[in-house]
CSV table of C-alpha atoms and ligand atoms in Angstrom, one decimal:
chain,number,residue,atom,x,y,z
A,215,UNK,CA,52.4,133.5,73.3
A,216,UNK,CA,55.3,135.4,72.1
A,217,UNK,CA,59.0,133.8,72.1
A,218,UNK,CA,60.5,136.8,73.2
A,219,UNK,CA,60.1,137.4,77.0
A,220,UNK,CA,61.5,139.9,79.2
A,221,UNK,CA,64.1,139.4,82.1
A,222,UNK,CA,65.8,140.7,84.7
A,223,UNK,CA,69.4,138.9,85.8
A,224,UNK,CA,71.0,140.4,89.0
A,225,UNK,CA,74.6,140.8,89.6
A,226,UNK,CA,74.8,140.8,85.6
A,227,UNK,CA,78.0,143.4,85.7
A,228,UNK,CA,80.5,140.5,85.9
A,229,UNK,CA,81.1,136.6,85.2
A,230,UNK,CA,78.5,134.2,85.3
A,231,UNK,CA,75.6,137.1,85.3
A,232,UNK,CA,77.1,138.6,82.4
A,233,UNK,CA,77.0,135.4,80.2
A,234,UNK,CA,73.2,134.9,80.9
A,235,UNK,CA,72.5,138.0,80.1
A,236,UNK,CA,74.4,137.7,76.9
A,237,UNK,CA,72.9,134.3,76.4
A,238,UNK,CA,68.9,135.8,77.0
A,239,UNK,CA,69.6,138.9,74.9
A,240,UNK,CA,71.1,136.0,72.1
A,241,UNK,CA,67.9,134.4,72.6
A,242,UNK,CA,65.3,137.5,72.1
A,243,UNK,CA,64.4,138.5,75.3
A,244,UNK,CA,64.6,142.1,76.6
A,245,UNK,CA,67.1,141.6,79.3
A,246,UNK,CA,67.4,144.6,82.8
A,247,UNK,CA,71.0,143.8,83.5
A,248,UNK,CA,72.4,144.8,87.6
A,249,UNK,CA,75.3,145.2,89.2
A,250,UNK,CA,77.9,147.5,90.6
A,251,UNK,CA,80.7,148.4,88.9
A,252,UNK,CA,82.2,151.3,86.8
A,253,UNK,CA,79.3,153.0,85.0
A,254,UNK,CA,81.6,154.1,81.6
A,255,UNK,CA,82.3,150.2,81.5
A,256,UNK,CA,78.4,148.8,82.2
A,257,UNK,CA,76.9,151.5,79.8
A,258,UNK,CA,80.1,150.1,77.4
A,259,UNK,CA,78.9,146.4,77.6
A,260,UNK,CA,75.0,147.3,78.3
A,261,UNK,CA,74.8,149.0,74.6
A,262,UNK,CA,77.2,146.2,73.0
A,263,UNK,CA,75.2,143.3,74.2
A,264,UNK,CA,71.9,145.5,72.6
A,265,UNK,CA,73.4,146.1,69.6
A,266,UNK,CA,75.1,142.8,68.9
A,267,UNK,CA,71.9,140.9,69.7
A,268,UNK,CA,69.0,143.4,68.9
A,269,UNK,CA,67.1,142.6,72.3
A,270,UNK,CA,66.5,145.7,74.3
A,271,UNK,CA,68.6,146.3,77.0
A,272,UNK,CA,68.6,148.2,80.0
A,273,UNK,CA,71.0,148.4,83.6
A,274,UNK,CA,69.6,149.1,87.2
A,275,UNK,CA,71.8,149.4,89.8
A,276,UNK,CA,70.0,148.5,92.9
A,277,UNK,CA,72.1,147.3,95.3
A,278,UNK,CA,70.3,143.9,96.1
A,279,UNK,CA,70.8,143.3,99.7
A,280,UNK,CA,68.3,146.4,100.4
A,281,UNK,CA,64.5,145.5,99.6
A,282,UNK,CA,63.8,148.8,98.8
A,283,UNK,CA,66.2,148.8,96.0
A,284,UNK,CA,65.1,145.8,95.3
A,285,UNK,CA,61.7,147.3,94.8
A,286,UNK,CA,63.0,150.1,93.0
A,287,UNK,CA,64.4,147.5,90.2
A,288,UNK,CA,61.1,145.8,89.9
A,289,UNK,CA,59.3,149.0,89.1
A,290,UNK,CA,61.8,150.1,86.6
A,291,UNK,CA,61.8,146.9,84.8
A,292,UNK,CA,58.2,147.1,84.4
A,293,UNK,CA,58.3,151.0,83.5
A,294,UNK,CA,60.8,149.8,80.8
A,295,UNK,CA,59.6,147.0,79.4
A,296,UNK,CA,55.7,146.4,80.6
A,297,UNK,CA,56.2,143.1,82.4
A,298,UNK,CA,59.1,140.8,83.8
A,299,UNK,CA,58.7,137.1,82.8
A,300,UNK,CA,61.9,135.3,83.5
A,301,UNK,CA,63.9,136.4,86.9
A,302,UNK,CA,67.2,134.9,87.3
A,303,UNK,CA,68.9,135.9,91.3
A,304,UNK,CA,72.3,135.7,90.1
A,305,UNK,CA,74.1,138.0,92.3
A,306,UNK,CA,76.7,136.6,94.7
A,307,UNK,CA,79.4,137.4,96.7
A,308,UNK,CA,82.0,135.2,99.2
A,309,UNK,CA,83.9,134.9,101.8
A,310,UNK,CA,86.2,132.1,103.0
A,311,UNK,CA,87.2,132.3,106.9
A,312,UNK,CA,87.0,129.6,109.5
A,313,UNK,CA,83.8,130.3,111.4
A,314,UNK,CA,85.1,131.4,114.8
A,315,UNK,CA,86.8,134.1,112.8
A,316,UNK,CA,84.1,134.4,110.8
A,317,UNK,CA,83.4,138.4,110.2
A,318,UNK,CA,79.8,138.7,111.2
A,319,UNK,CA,79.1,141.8,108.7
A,320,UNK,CA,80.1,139.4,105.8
A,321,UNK,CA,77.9,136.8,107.1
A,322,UNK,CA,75.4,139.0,107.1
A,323,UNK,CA,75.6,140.4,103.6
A,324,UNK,CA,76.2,137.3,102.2
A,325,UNK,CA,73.3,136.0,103.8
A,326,UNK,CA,71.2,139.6,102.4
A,327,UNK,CA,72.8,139.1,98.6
A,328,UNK,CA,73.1,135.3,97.9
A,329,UNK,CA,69.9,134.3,99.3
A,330,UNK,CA,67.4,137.0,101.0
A,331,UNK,CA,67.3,138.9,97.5
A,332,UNK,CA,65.9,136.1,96.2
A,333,UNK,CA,63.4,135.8,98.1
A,334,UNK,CA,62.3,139.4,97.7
A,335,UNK,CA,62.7,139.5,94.1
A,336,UNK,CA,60.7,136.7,93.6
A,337,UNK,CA,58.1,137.4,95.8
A,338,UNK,CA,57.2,140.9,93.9
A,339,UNK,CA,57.0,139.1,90.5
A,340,UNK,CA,55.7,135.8,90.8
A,341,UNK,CA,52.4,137.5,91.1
A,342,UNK,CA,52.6,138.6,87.8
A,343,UNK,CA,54.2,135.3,86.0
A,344,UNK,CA,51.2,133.7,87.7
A,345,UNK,CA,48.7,135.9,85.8
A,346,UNK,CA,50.0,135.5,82.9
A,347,UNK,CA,50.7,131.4,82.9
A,348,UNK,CA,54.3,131.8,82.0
A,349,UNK,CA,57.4,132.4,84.0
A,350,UNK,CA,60.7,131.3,84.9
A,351,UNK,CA,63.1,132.0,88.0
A,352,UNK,CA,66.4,130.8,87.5
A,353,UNK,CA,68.6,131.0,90.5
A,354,UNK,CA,72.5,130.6,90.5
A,355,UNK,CA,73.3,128.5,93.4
A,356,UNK,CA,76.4,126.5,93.2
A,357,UNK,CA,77.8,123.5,93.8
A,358,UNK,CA,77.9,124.6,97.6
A,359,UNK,CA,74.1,124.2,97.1
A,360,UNK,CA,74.2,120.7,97.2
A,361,UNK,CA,77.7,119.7,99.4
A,362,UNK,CA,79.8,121.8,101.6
A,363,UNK,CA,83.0,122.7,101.7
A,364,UNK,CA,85.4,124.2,104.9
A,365,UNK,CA,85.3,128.0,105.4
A,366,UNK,CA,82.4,128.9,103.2
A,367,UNK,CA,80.1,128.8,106.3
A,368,UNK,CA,77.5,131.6,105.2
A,369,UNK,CA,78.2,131.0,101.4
A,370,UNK,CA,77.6,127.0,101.9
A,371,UNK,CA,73.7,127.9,104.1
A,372,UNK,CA,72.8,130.9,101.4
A,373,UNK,CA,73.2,128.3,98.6
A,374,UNK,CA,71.5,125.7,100.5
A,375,UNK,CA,68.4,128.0,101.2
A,376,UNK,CA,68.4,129.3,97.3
A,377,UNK,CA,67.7,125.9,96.6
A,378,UNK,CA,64.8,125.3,99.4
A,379,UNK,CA,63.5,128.1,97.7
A,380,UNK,CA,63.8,127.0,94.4
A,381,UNK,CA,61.5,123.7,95.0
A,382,UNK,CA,58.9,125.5,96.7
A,383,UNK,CA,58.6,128.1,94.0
A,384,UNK,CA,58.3,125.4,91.8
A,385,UNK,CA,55.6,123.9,93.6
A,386,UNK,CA,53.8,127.2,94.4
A,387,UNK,CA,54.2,127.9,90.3
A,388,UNK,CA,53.8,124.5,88.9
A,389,UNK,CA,49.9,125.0,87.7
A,390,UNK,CA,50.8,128.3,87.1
A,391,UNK,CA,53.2,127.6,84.0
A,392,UNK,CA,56.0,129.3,86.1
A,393,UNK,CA,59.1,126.7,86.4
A,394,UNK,CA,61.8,127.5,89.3
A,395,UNK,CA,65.2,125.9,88.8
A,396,UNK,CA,68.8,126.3,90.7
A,397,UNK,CA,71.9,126.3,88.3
A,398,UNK,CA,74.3,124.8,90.4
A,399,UNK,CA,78.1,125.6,89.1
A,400,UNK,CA,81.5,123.9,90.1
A,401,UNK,CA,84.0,126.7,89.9
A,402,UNK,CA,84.2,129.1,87.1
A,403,UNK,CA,87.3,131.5,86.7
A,404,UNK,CA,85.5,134.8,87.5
A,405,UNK,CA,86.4,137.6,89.9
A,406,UNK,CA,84.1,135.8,92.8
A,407,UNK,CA,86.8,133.2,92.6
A,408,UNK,CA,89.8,134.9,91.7
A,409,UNK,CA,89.5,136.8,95.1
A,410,UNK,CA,88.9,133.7,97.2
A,411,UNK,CA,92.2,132.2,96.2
A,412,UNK,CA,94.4,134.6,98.2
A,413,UNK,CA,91.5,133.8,101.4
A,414,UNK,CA,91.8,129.8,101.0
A,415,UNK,CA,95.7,129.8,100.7
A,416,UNK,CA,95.3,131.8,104.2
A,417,UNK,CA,92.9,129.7,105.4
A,418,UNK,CA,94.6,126.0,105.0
A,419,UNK,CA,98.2,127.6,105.1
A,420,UNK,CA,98.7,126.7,101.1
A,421,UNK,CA,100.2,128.7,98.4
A,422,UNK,CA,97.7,130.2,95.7
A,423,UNK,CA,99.2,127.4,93.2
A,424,UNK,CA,98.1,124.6,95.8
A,425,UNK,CA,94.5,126.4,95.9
A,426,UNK,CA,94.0,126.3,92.2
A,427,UNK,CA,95.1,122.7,91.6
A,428,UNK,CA,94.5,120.9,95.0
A,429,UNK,CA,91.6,122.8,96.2
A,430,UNK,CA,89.6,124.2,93.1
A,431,UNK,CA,90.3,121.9,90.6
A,432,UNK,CA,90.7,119.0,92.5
A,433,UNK,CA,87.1,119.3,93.1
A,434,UNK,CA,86.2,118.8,89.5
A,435,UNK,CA,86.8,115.7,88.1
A,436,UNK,CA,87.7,117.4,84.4
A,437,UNK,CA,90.4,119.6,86.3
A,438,UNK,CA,89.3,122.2,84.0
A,439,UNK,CA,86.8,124.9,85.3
A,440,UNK,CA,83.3,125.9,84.1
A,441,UNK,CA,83.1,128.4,81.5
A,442,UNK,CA,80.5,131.0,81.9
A,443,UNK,CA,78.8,130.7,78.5
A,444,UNK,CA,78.3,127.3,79.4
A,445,UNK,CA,75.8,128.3,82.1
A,446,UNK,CA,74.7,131.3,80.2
A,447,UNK,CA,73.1,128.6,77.9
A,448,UNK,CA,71.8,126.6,80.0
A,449,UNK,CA,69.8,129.3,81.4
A,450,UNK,CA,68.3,130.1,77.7
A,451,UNK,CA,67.5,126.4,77.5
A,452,UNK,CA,65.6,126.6,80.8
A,453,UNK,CA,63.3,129.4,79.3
A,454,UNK,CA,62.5,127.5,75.9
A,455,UNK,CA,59.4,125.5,75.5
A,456,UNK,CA,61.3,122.5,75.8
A,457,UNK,CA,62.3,122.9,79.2
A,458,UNK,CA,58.7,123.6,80.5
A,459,UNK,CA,58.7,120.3,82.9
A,460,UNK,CA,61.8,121.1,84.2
A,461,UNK,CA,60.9,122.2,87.5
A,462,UNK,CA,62.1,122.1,90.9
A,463,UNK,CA,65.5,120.9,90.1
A,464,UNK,CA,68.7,122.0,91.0
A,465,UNK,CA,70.9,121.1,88.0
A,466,UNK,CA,74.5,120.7,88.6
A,467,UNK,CA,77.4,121.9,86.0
A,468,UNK,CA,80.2,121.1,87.9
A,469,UNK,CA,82.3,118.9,86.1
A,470,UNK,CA,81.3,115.7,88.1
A,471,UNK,CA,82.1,117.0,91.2
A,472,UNK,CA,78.9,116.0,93.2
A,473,UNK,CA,79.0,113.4,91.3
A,474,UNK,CA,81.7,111.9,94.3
B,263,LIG,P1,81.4,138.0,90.0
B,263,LIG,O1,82.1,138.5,91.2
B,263,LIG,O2,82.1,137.9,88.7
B,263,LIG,O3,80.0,138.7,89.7
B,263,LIG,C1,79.1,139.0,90.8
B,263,LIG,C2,78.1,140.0,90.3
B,263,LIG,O4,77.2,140.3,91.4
B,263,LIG,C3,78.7,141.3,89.8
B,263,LIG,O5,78.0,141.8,88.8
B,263,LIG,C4,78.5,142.2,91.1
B,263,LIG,O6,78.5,143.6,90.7
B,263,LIG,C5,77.2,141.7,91.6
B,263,LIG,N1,76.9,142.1,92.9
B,263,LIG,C6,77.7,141.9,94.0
B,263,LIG,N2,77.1,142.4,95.1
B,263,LIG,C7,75.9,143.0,94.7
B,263,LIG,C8,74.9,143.7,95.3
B,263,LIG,N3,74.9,143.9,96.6
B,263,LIG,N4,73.9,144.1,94.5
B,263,LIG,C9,73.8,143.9,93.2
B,263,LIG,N5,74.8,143.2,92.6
B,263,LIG,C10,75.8,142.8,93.3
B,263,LIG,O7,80.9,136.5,90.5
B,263,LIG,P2,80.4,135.2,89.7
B,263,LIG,O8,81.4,134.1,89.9
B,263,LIG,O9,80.0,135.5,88.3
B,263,LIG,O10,79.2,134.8,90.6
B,263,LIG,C11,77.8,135.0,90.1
B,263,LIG,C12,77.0,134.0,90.9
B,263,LIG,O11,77.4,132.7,90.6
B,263,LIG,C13,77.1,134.1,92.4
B,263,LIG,O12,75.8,133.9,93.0
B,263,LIG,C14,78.0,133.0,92.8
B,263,LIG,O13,77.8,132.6,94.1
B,263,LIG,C15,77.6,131.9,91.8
B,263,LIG,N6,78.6,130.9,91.6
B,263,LIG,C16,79.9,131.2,91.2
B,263,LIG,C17,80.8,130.2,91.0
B,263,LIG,C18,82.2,130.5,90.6
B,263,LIG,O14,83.0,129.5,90.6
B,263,LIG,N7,82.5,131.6,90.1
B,263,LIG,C19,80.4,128.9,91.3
B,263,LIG,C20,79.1,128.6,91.7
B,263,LIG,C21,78.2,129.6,91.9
């Protein structure tokens, strides 16, 4: 079988996303990057993560909490690139509110992005990973997929259900030589969590200093947070032969915080 597979990342505009794309494209495979943004500055970091790596690289920008875009960026990878091996649902978005003010359109979307398009992504390509006896799905969770914390109502189920999903997939795949595995990050200093500091200080009645070093950080025992490339790698590890019984897992990087 070749080394060089061929991947779709969601929500690969920005942060975490970004990295593992990076990291794949580092690694050989053919990487279909998604996300919204500004087009000039995807087509600008699209052709610069091609060029510096030499994988093919191409951008769709279905907006994933529609399954019919969803669709759409399944059928474009494969018109691109012939087949789609390694899936990793990446996308995310947050919101922090107490629940009884809890804005039920966020709940909704957040539900639709950080979980549902999982499902749906998976479920029109794990067909194909089947048929061919190799496949990965790598799904971002989060720390919040393992523990909870105030606020994060919808964020705290969606990453909970990512990783029921996860172990079932793995089950479902596990003859098939498709693993499933959640990444589950502590906090990395991205735009997802930049624009939740301003929410939590409202929230528990805190300045934004207090949220980055009594909230954030004071989650993670190495009061430092995750860096991106860190879990870009770990995705690349999780699609090299060596990592072919890891399955089912949901792997934290999180700086020992669930280890409390
Ligand atoms: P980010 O805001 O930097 O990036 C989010 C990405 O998702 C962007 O590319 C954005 O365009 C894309 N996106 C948002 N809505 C979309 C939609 N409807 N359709 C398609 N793309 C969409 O955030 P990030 O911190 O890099 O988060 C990425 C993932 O990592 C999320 O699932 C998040 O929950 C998870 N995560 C983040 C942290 C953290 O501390 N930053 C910790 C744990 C888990």
């Amino acid at each position: 079988m070749p080394d060089f597979r061929t991947a779709i990342v969601t929500g690969s505009t920005s942060g975490i996303g970004l990295a593992v794309a990076r990291a794949l494209a580092e690694a050989g495979h053919a990487v279909m990057m998604n996300g919204f943004g500004d087009p000039d500055a995807i087509e600008a970091e699209r052709a610069t993560i091609e060029n510096e790596t030499g994988a093919p690289v191409g951008f769709h920008g279905a907006d994933m909490s529609d399954p019919g875009q969803i669709a759409d960026l399944v059928a474009a990878t494969n018109a691109q690139f012939g087949q789609i091996d390694i899936v990793v649902n990446n996308a995310g978005i947050q919101t922090v509110a107490p629940i009884e003010d809890f804005p039920v359109d966020r709940y909704n979307l957040i539900l639709a992005i950080n979980m549902s398009a999982a499902w749906h992504l998976c479920r029109a390509t794990f067909a194909g990973m089947k048929a061919r006896k190799w496949g990965r799905v790598i799904n971002v969770a989060s720390a919040h997929g393992l523990v909870a914390s105030p606020y994060k109502s919808a964020y705290v189920m969606a990453k909970h259900g990512v990783v029921g999903l996860t172990k079932t997939l793995a089950l479902e795949g596990a003859e098939h030589g498709v693993t499933a595995n959640a990444i589950c990050p502590g906090y990395v200093l991205t735009p997802l969590v930049e624009a939740q500091i301003p929410e939590t200080a409202a929230a528990r009645g805190i300045t934004e200093e207090a949220v980055i070093r009594d909230v954030l950080l004071a989650s993670q025992p190495t009061r430092s947070f995750v860096q991106p490339g860190q879990i870009g790698a770990l995705a690349a590890f999780l699609c090299t032969p060596a990592a072919a019984q890891i399955t089912g897992t949901a792997l934290p990087i999180d700086g020992g915080w669930t280890a409390h």
